[in-house]
Short mmCIF file of C-alpha atoms in Angstrom, two decimals:
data_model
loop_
_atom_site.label_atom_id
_atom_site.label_comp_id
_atom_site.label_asym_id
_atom_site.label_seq_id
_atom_site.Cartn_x
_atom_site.Cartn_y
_atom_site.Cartn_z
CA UNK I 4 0.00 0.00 0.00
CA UNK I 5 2.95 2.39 0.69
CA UNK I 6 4.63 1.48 -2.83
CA UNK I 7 0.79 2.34 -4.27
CA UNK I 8 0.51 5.17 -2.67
CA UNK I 9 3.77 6.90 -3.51
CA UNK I 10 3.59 5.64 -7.09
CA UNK I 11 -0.14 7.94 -6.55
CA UNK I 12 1.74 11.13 -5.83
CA UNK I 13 4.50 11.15 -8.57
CA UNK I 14 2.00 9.84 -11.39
CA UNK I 15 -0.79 12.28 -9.88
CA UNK I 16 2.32 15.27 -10.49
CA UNK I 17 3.43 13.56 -13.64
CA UNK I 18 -0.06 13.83 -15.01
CA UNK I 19 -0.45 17.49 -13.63
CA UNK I 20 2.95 18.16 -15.67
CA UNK I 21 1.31 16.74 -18.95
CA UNK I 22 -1.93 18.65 -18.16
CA UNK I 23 0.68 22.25 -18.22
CA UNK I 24 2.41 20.75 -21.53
CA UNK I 25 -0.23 20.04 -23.43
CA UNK I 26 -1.92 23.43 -22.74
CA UNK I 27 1.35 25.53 -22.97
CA UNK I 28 1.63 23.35 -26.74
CA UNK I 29 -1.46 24.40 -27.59
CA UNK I 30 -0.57 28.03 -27.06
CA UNK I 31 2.34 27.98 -28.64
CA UNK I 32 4.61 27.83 -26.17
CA UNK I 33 7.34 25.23 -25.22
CA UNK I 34 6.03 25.01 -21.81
CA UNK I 35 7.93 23.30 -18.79
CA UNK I 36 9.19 19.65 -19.16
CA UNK I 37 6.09 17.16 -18.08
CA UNK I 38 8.06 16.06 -14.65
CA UNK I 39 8.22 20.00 -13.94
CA UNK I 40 5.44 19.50 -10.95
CA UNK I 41 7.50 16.23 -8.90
CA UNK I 42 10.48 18.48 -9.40
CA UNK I 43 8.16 21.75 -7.89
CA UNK I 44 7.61 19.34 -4.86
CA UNK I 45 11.20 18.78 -4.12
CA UNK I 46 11.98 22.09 -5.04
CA UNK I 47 9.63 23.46 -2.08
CA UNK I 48 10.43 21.03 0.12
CA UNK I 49 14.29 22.19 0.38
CA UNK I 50 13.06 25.50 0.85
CA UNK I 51 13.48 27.54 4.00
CA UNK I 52 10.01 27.36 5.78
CA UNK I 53 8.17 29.44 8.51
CA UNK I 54 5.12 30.36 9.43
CA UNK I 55 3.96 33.57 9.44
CA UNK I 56 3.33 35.85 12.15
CA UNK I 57 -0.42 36.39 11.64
CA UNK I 58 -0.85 33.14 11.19
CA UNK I 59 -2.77 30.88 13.43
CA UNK I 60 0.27 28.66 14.48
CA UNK I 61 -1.73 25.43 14.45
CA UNK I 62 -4.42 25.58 11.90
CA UNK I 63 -1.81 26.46 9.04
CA UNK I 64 0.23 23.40 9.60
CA UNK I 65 -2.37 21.26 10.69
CA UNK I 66 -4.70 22.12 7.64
CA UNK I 67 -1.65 20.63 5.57
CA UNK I 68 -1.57 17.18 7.17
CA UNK I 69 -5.22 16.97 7.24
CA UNK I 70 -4.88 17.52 3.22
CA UNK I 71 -2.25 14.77 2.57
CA UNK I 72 -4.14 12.80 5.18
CA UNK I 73 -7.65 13.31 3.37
CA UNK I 74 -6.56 12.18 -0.02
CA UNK I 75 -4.53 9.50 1.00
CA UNK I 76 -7.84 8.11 2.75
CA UNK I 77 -9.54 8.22 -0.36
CA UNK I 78 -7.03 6.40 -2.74
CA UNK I 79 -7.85 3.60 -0.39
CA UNK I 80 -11.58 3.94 -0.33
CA UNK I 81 -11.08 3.76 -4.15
CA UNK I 82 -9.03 1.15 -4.85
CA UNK I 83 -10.43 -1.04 -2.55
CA UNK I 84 -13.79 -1.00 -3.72
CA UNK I 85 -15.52 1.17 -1.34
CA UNK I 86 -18.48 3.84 -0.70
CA UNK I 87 -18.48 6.50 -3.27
CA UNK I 88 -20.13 8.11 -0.76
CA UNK I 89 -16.51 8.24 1.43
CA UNK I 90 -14.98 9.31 -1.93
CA UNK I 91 -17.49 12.26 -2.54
CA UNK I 92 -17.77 13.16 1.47
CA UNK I 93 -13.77 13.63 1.33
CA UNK I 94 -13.85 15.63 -1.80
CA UNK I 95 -16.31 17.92 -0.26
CA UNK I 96 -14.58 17.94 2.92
CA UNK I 97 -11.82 19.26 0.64
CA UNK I 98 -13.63 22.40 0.13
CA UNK I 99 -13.44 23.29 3.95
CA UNK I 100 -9.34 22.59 4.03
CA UNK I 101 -9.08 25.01 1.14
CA UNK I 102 -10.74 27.60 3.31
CA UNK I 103 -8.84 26.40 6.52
CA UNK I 104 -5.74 27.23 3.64
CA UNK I 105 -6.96 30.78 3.22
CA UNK I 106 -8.10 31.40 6.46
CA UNK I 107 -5.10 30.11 8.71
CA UNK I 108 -2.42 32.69 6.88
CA UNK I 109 -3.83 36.18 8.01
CA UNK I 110 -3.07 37.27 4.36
CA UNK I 111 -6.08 38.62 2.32
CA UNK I 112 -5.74 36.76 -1.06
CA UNK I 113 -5.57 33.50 0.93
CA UNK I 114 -8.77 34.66 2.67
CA UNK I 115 -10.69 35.57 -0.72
CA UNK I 116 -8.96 32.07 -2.16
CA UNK I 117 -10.87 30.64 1.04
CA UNK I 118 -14.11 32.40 0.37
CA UNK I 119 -14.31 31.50 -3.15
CA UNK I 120 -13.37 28.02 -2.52
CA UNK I 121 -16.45 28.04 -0.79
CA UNK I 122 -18.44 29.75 -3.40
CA UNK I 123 -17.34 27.15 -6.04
CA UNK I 124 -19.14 24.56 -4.06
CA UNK I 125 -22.02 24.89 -6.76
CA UNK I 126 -19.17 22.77 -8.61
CA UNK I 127 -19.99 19.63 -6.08
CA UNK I 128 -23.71 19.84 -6.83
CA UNK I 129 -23.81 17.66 -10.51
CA UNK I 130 -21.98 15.07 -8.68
CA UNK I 131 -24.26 14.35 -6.75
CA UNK I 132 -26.80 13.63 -9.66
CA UNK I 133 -24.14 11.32 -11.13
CA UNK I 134 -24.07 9.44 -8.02
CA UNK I 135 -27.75 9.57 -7.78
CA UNK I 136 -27.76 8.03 -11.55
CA UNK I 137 -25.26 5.88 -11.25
CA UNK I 138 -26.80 3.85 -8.01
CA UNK I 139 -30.32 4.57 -10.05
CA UNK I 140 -29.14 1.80 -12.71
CA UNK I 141 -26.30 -0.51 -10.16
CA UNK I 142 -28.52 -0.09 -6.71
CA UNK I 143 -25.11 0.32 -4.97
CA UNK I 144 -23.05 2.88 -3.73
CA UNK I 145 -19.79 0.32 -3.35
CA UNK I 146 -17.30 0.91 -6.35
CA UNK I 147 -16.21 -2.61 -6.42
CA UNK I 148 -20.18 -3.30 -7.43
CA UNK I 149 -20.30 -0.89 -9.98
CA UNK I 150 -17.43 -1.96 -11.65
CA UNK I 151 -18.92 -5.90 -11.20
CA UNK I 152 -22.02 -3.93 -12.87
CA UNK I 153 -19.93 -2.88 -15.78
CA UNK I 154 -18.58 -6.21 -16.58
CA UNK I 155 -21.80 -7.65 -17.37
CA UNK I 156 -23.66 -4.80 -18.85
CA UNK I 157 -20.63 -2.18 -20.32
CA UNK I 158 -19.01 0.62 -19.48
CA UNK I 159 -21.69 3.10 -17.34
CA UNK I 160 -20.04 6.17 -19.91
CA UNK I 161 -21.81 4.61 -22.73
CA UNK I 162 -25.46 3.52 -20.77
CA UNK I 163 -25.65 7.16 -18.89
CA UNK I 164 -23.13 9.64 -20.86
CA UNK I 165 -24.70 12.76 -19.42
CA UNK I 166 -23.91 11.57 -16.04
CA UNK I 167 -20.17 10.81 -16.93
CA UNK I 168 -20.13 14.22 -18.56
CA UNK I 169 -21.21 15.68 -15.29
CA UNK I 170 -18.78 14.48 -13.18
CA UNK I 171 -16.11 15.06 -15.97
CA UNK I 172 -17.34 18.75 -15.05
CA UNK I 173 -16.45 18.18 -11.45
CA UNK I 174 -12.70 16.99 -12.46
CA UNK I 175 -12.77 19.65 -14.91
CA UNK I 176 -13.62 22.47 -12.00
CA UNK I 177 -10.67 20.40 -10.24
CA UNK I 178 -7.40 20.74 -12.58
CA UNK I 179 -5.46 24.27 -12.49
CA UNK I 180 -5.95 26.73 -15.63
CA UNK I 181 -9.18 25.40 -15.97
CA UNK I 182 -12.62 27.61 -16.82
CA UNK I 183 -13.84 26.95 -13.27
CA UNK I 184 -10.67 27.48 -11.13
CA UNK I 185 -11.56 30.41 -9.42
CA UNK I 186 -10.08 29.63 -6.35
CA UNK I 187 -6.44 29.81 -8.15
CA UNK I 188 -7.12 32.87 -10.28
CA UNK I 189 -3.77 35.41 -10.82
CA UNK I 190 -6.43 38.35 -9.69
CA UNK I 191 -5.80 37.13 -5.78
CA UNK I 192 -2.17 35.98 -6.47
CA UNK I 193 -1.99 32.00 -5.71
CA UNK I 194 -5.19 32.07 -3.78
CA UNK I 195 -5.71 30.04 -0.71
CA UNK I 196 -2.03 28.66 -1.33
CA UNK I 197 -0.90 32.37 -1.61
CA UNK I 198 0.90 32.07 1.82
CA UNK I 199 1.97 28.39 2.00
CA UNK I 200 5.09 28.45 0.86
CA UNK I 201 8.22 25.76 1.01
CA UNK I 202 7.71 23.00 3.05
CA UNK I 203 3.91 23.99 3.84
CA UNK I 204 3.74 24.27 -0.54
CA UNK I 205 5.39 20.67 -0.79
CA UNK I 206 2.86 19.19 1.21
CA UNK I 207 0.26 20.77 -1.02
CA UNK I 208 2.19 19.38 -3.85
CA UNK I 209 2.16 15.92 -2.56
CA UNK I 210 -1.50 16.53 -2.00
CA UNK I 211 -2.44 17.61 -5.38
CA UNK I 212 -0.68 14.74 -7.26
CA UNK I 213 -2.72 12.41 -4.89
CA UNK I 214 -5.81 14.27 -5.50
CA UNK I 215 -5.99 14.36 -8.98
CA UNK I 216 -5.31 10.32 -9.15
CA UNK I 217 -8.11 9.60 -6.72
CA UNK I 218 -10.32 11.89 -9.12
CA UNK I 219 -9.00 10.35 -12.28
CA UNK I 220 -9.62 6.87 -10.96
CA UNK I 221 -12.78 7.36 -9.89
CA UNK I 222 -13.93 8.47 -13.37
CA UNK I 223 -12.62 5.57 -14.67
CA UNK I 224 -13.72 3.07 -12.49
CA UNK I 225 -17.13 4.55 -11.92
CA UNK I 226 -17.70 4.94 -15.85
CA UNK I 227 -15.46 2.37 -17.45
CA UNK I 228 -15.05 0.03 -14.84
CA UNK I 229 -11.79 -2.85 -14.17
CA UNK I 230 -8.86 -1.93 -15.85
CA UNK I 231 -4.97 -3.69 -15.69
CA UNK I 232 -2.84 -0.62 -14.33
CA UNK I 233 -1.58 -0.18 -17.93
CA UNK I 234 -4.58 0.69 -19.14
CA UNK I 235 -5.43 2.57 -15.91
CA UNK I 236 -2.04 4.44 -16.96
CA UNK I 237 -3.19 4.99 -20.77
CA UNK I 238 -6.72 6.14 -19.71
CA UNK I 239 -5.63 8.72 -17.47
CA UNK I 240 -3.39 10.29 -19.93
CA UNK I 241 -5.72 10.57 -22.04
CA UNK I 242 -8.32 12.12 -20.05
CA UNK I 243 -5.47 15.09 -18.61
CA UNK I 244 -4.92 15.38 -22.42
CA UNK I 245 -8.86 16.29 -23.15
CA UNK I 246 -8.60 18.23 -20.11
CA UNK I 247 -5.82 20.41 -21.11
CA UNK I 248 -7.87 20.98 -24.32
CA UNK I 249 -10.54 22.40 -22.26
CA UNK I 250 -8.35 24.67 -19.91
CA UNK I 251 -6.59 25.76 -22.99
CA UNK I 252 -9.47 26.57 -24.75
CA UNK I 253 -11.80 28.01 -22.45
CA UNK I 254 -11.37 31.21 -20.81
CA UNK I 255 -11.16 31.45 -17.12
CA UNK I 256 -14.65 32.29 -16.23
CA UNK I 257 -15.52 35.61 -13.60
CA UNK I 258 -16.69 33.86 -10.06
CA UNK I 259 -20.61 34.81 -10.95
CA UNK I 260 -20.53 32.89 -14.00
CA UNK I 261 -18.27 29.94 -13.01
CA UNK I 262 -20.94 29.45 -10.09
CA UNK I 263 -24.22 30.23 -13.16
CA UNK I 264 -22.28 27.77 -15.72
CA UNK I 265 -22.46 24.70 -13.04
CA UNK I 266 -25.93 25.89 -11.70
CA UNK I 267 -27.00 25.75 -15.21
CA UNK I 268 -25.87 22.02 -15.36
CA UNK I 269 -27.27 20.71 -12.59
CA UNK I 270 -30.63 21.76 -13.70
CA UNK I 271 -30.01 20.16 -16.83
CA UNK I 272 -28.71 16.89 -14.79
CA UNK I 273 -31.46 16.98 -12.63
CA UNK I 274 -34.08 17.16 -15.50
CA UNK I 275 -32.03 13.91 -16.91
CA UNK I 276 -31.91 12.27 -13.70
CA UNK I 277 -35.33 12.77 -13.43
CA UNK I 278 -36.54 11.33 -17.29
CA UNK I 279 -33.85 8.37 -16.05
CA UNK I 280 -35.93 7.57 -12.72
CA UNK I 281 -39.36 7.87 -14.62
CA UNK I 282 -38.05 5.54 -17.67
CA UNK I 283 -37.20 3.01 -15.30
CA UNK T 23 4.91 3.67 7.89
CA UNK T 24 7.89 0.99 7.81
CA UNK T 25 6.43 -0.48 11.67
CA UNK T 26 2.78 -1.01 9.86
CA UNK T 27 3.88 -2.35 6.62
CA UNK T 28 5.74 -4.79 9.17
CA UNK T 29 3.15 -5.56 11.17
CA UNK T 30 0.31 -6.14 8.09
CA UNK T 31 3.18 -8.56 6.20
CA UNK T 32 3.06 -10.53 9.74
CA UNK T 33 -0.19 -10.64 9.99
CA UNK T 34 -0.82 -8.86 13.41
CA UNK T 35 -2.99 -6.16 11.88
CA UNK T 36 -5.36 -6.00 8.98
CA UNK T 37 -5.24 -4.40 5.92
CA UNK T 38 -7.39 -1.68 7.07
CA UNK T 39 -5.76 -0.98 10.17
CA UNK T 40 -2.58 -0.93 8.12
CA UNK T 41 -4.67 1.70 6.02
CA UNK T 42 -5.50 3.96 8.81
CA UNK T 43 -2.15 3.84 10.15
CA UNK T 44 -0.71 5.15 6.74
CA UNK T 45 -3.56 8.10 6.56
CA UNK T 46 -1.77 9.11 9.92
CA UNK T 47 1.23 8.83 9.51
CA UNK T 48 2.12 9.73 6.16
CA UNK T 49 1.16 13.22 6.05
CA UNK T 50 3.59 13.55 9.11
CA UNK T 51 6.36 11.79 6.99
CA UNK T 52 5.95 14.10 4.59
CA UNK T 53 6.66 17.43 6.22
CA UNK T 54 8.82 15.86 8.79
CA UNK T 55 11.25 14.83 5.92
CA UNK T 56 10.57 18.33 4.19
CA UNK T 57 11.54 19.91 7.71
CA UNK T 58 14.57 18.01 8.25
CA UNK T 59 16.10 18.41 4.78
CA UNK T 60 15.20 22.35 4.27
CA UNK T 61 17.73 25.10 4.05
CA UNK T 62 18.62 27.01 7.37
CA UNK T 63 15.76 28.06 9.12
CA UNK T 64 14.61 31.97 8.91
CA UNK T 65 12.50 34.68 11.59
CA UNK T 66 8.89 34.82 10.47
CA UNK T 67 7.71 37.45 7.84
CA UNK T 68 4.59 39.51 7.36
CA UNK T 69 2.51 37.73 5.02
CA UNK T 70 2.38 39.17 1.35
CA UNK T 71 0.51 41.98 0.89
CA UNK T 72 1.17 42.83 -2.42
CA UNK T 73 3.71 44.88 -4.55
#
């Protein structure tokens, strides 16, 4: 489980490195080399470290193992088959350590990083019609089910796409540069990491790489189902790659219409969750 | 981390256990390795305010 879970870090970074390339390609620039994120990490982590004086001495170290600590619980739910419910209750607990982030530095962009983390919650809301949908058509809530559900009646992407492209919305509001990522945007400097810097910014590091693996698995095993790791591997790539198209693409949108955009959505998911409940 | 893995290979804990004990304790391996190798350490700063 240790080997697994390190191998989650670097890949989550390596994949966060391909997600910069590809968009910096697409711009027409060379962009950093894709392991530029697992060097970042080790980078920060040599760094001289503090905290600051207006700091609250506890909460801004403590808010940075409960991160790791968070995201490291769910690779296991995930991989061992558990509650989605788990998986989705630590990503939205994930919301309140980006505002503990914010909040515990005493500097004002990480407070408005904080505040908008919270505001972005409207992000959370489709997922919760895609888990609604999904245990609509499986009647569980265990992963290791669905995926036994996929291997007898296909991939869930292809029986209940809308739902798969709703919670490819929620990864989407997830990866950095993206249309959604308010929380990160230059306006308010770095946001609610604004003040975590060296060894406090490696430990976010360490946390992102894992948190972008549990998301990408999840997709995968929610909506394709069992894969060997090589394919796990493959499939993951080539998700960051469509997701880099989007960020690329897409302009980052204000905080009014990031939070209209994914209201909008879950309307629309909740009409289709609705027509899905009626039809069966 | 290394006690646990120990421990689970012997079969004195489960896999679950072993789980829990790696949520704890790797978060503290992390920034206890990040605070042992870092450069010199340095008086706390204001926070940034901006330029």
């Amino acid at each position: 489980m240790i080997g697994y879970l390190l191998f989650a870090v670097f890949f989550g970074l390596l994949l966060l490195g391909i997600h910069r390339k590809v968009i910096a390609r697409i711009q027409r620039r060379p962009g950093p080399p894709v392991w530029q994120e697992i060097l970042h990490a080790f980078k920060f982590s040599f760094k001289s470290t503090w905290v600051p004086v207006t700091a609250s001495e506890s909460l801004f170290v403590g808010i940075v193992l409960i991160a790791i600590g968070i995201w490291s619980a769910a690779l296991f739910v995930v991989v061992t088959g558990g509650s989605i419910l788990v998986i989705f209750g630590i990503y939205l607990l994930h919301k309140i350590v980006e505002h503990g982030f914010g909040l515990s530095s005493g500097s004002p962009y990480g407070k408005f990083g904080g505040v908008r983390s919270v505001i972005s919650a409207a992000s959370e809301i489709p997922l919760f019609v895609s888990v609604a949908v999904i245990a609509l058509y499986t009647q569980s809530y265990e992963v290791s089910e669905i995926v036994r559900y996929q291997e007898v009646h296909g991939p869930l992407l292809f029986i209940v796409p809308l739902a798969a492209m709703a919670m490819y919305l929620v990864v989407l509001s997830k990866m950095p540069s993206g249309p959604f990522s308010i929380v990160e945007s230059k306006e308010i400097v770095s946001g609610y990491k604004t003040e975590h810097f060296g060894v406090w910014r490696a430990g976010l590091e360490v946390t992102n790489g894992l948190k972008t693996y549990v998301l990408l698995f999840t997709f995968l095993a929610l909506f394709i189902g069992s894969l060997s790791i090589g394919w796990v591997v493959v499939a993951m790539i080539l998700l960051v790659v469509s997701l880099a198209f989007a960020c690329a693409l897409c302009p980052m949108l204000s905080p009014f219409d990031s939070v209209t955009v994914q209201t909008l959505f879950t309307l629309l998911m909740v009409g289709y969750a609705a027509v899905l409940w009626v039809v069966a | 981390m290394a006690a646990g893995l120990l421990l689970n290979l012997g079969g004195i804990i489960s896999l679950v256990v072993y789980e829990a004990l790696l949520v704890l304790s790797f978060p503290v391996f992390v920034i206890s390795l990040g605070l042992w190798w870092m450069a010199r350490d340095h008086e706390a700063d204001i926070p940034f305010l901006g330029y």
